[in-house]
PDB file of C-alpha atoms in Angstrom:
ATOM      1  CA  UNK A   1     -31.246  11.155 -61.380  1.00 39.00           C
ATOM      2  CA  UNK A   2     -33.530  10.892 -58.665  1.00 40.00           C
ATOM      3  CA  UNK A   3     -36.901  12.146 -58.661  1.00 38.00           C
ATOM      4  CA  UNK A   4     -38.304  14.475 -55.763  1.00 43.00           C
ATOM      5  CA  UNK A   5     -39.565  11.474 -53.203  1.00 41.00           C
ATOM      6  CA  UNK A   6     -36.117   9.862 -53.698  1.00 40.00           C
ATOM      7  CA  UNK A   7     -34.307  13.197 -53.002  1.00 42.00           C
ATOM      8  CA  UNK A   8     -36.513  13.773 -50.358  1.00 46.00           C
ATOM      9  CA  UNK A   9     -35.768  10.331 -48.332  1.00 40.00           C
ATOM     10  CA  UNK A  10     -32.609  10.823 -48.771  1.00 41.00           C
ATOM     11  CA  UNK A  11     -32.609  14.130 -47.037  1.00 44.00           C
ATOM     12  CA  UNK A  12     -34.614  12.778 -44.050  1.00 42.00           C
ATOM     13  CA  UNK A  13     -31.662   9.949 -44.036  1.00 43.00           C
ATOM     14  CA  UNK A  14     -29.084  12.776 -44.012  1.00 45.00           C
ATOM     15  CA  UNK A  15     -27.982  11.572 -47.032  1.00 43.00           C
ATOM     16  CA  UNK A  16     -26.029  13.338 -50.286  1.00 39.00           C
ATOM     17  CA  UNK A  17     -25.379  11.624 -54.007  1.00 38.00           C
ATOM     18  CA  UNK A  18     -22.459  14.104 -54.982  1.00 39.00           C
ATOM     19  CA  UNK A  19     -22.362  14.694 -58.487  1.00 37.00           C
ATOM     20  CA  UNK A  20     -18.678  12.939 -59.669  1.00 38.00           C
ATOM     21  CA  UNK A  21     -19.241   9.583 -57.503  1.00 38.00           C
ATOM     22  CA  UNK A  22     -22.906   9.070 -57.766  1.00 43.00           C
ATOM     23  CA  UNK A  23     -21.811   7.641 -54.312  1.00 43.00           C
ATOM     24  CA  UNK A  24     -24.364   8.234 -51.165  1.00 44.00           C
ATOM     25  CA  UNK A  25     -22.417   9.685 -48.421  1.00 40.00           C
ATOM     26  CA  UNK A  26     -23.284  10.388 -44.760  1.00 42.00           C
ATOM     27  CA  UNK A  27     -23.534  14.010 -44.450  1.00 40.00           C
ATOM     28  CA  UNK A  28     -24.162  13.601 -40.318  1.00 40.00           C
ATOM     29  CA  UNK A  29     -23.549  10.027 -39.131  1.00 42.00           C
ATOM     30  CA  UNK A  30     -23.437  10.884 -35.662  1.00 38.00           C
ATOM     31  CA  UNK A  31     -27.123  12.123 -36.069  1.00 47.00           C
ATOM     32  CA  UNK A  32     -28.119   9.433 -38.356  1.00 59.00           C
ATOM     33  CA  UNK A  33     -31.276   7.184 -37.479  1.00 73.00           C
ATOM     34  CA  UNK A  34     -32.446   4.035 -38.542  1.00 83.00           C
ATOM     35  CA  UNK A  35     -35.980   4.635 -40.048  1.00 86.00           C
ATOM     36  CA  UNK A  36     -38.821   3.472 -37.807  1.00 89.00           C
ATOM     37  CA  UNK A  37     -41.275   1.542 -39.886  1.00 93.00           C
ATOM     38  CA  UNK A  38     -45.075   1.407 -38.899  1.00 94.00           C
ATOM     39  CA  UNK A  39     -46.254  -1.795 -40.803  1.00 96.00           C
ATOM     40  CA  UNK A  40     -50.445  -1.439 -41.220  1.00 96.00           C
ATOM     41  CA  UNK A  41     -52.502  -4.348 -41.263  1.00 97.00           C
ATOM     42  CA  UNK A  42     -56.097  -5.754 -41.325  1.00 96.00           C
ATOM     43  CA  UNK A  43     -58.559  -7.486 -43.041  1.00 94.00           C
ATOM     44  CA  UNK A  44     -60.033  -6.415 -46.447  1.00 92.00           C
ATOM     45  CA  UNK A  45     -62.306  -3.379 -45.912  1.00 91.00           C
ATOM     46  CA  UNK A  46     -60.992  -3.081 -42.331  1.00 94.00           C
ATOM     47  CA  UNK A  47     -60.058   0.653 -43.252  1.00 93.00           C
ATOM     48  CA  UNK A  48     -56.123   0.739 -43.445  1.00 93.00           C
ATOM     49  CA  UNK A  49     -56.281   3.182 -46.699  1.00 90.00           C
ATOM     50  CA  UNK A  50     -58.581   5.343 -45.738  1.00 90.00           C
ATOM     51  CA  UNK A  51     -56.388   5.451 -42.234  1.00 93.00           C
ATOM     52  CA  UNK A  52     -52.770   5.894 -43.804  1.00 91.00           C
ATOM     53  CA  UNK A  53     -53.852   8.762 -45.964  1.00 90.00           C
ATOM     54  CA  UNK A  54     -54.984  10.496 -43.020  1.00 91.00           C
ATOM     55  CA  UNK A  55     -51.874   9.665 -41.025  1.00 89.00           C
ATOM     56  CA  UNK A  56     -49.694  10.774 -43.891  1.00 87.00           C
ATOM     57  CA  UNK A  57     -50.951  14.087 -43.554  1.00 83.00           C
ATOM     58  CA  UNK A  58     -49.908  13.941 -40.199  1.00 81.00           C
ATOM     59  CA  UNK A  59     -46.771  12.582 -40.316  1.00 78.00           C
ATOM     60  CA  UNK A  60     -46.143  15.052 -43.005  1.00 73.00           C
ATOM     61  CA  UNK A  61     -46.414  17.752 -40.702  1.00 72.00           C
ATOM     62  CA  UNK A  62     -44.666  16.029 -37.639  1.00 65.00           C
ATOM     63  CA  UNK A  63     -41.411  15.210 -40.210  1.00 63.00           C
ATOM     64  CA  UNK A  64     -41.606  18.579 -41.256  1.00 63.00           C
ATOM     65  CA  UNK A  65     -41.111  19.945 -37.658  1.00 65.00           C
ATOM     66  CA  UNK A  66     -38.422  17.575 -36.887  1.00 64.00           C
ATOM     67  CA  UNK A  67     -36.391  15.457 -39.586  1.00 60.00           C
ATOM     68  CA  UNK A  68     -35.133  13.422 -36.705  1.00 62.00           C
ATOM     69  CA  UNK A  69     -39.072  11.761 -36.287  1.00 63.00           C
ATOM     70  CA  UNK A  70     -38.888   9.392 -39.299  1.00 71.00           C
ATOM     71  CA  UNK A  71     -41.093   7.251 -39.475  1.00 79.00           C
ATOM     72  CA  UNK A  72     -42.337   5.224 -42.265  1.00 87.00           C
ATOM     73  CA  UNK A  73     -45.611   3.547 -42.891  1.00 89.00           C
ATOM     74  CA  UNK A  74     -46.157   0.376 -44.799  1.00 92.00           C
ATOM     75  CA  UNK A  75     -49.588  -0.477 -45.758  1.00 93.00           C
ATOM     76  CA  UNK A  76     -50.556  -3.879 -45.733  1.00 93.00           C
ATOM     77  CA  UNK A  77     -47.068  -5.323 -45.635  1.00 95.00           C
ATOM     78  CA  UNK A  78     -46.174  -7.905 -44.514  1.00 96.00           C
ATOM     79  CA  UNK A  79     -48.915 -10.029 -46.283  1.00 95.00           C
ATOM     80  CA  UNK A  80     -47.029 -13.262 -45.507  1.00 96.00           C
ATOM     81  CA  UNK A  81     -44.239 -15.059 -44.453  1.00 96.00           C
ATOM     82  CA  UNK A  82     -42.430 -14.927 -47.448  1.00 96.00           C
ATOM     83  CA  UNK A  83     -43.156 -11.056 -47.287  1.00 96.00           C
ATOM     84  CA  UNK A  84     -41.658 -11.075 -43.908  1.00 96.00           C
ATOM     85  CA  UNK A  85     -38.605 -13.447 -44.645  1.00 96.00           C
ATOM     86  CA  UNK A  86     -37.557 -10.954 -47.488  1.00 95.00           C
ATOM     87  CA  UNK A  87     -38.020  -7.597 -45.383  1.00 95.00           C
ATOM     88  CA  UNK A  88     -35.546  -9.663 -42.560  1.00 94.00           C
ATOM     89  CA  UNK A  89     -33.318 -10.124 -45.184  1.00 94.00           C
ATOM     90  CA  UNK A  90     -32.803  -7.268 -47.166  1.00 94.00           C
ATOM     91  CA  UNK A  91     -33.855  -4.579 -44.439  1.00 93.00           C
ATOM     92  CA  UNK A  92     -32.137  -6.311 -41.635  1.00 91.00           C
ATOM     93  CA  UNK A  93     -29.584  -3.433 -39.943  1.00 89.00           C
ATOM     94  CA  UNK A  94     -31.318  -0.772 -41.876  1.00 90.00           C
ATOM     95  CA  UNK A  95     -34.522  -0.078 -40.509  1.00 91.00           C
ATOM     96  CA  UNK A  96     -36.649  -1.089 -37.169  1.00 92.00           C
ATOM     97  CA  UNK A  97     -39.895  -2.166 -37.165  1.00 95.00           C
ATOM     98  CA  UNK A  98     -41.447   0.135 -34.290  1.00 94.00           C
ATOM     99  CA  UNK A  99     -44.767  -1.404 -34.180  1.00 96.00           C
ATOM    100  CA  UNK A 100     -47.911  -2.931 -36.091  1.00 97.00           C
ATOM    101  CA  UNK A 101     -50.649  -0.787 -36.214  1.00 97.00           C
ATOM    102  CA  UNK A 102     -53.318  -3.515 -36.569  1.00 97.00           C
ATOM    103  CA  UNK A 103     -57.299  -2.748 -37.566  1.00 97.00           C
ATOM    104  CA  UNK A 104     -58.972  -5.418 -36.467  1.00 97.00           C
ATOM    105  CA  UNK A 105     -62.479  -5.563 -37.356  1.00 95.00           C
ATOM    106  CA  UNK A 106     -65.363  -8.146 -38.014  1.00 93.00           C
ATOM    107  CA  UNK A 107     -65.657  -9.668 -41.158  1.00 92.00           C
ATOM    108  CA  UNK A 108     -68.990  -9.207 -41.511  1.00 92.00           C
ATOM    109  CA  UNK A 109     -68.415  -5.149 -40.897  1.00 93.00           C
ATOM    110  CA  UNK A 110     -65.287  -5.602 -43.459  1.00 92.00           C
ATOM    111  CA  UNK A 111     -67.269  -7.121 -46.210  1.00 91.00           C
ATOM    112  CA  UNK A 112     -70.325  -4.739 -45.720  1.00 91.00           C
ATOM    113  CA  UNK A 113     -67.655  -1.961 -46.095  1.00 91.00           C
ATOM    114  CA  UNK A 114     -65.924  -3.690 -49.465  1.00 89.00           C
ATOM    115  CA  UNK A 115     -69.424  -3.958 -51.132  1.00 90.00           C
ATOM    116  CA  UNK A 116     -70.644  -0.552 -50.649  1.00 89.00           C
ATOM    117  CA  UNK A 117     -67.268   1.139 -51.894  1.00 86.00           C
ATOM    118  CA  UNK A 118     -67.978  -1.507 -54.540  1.00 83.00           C
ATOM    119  CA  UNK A 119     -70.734   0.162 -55.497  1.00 83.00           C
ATOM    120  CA  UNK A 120     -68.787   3.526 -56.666  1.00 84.00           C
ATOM    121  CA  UNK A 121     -65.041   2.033 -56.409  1.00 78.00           C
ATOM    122  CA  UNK A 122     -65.014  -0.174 -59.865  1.00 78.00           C
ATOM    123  CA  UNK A 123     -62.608  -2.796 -58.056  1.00 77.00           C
ATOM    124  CA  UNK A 124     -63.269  -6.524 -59.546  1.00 79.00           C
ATOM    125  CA  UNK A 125     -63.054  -7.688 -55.821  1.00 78.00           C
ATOM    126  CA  UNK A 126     -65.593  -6.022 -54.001  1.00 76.00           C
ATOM    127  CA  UNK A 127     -68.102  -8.712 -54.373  1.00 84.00           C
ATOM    128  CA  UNK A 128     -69.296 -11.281 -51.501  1.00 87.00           C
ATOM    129  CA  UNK A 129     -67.379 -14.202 -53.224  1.00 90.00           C
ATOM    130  CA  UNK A 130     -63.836 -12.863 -53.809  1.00 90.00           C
ATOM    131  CA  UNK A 131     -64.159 -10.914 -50.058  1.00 90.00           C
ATOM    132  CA  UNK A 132     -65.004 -14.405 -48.598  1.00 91.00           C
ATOM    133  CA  UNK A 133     -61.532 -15.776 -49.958  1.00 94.00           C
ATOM    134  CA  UNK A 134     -59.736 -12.368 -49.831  1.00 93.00           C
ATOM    135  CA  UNK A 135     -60.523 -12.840 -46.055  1.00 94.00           C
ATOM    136  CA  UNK A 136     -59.783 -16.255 -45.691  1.00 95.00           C
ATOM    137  CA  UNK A 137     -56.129 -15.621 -47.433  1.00 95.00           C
ATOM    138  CA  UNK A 138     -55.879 -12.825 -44.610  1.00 95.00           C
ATOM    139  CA  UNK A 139     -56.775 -15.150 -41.667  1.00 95.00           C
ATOM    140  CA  UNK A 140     -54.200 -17.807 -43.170  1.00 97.00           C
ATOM    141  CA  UNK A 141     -51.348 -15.625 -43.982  1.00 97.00           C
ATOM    142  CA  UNK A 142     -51.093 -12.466 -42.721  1.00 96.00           C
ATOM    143  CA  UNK A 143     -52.621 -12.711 -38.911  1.00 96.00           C
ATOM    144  CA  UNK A 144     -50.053 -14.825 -37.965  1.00 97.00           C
ATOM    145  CA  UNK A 145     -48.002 -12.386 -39.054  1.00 97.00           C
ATOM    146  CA  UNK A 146     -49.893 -10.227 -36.532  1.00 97.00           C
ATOM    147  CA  UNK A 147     -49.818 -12.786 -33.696  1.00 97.00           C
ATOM    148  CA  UNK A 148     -45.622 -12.655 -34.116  1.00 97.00           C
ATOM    149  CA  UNK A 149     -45.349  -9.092 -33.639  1.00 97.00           C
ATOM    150  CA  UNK A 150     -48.351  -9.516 -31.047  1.00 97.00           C
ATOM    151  CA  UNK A 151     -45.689 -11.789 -28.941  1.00 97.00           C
ATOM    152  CA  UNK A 152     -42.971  -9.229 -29.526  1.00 97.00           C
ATOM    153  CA  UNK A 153     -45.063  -6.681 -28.057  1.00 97.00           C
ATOM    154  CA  UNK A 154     -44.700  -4.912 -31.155  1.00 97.00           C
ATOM    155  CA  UNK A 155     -49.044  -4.690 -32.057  1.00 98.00           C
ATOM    156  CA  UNK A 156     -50.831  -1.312 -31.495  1.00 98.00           C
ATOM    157  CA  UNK A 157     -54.486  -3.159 -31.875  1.00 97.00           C
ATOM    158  CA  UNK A 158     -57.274  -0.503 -32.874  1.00 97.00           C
ATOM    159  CA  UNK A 159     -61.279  -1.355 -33.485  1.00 97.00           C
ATOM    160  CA  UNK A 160     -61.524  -0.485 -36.774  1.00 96.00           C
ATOM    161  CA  UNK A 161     -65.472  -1.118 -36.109  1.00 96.00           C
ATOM    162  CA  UNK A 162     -65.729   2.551 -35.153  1.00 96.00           C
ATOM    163  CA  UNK A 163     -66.461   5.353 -37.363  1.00 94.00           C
ATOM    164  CA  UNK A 164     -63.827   7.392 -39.487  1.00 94.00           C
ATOM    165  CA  UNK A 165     -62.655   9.999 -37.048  1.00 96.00           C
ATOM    166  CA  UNK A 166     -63.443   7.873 -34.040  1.00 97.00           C
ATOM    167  CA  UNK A 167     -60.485   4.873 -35.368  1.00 96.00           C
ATOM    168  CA  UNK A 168     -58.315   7.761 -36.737  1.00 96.00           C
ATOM    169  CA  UNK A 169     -58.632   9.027 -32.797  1.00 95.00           C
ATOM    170  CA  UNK A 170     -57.315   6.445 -31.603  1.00 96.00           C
ATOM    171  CA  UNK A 171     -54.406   6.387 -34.048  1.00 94.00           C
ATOM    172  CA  UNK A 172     -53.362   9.483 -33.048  1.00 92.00           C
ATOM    173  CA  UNK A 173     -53.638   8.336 -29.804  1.00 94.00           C
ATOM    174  CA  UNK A 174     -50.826   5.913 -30.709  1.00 94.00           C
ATOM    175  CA  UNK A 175     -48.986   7.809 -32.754  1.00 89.00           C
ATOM    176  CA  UNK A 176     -48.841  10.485 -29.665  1.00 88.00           C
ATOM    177  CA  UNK A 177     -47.704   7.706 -27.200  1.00 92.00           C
ATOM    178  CA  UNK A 178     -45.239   5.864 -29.547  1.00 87.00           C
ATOM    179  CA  UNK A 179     -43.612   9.461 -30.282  1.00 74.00           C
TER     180      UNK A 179
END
């Protein structure tokens, strides 16, 4: 039995389980669509949560407009290269990667950021030590991630320095222009 997200995907997908073959079937494969995946990605504290829940809302809307705008967004994926290797392997064919949406932001501003939502958030990591290596692990393994999809052409780069509503601006922005 799937639950309501699953049944929900699968709609967007154009998609049917009937109920003797438990089998998916394509209900309109000349419409069908790969998904378009949005992978988001920055350093610790560089605001990619707060940022996807707002987009969600909008995509929410946008989906709910026109099934035929799916995208998909993946926060903080891929970390690394193993990450990557595994989403080439078993998404290869079924989805498209239509760009990075990449908050890039100065570690100094990220770490500020961690320790004050420390404050209030409860998380282990929010303290100077663990953000020091948290951001070290990001510069070794997941920006040259970003510097892949950066040759590709494939990274929407936003200053994730900015205020709230002045970063999610510009991801609208991008959102707007990448359709």
């Amino acid at each position: 039995m799937l639950n309501r997200c699953g049944r929900r995907l699968l709609h967007v997908l154009g998609l049917s389980f009937p109920l003797l073959t438990g089998r998916p079937l394509f209900l309109f494969p000349h419409r069908f669509m790969k998904p378009q995946v949005v992978f988001v990605l920055g350093g610790p504290g560089a605001g990619k949560g707060t940022q996807c829940a707002r987009i969600v809302e909008e995509m929410d809307q946008t989906m709910a407009a026109n099934a035929q705008k799916n995208k998909f967004l993946i926060d903080g994926f891929p970390r690394n290269q193993d990450n990557l290797q595994g989403w080439n392997k078993t998404m290869d064919g079924k989805a498209d990667v239509s760009f990075v949406l990449f908050f890039d932001c100065n570690n100094e501003i990220c770490i500020e950021r961690c320790l004050e939502r420390g404050k209030s958030s409860g998380r282990s990591d929010d303290n100077r030590e663990s953000l020091e290596k948290r951001i070290q692990t990001y510069l070794q393994s997941t920006k040259p991630i970003i510097d892949l999809y950066e040759e590709m052409g494939k990274v929407r780069k936003i200053d994730a320095s900015k205020s709230v509503d002045e970063v999610f601006d510009e991801v609208v922005k991008i959102f707007d222009k990448e359709g």
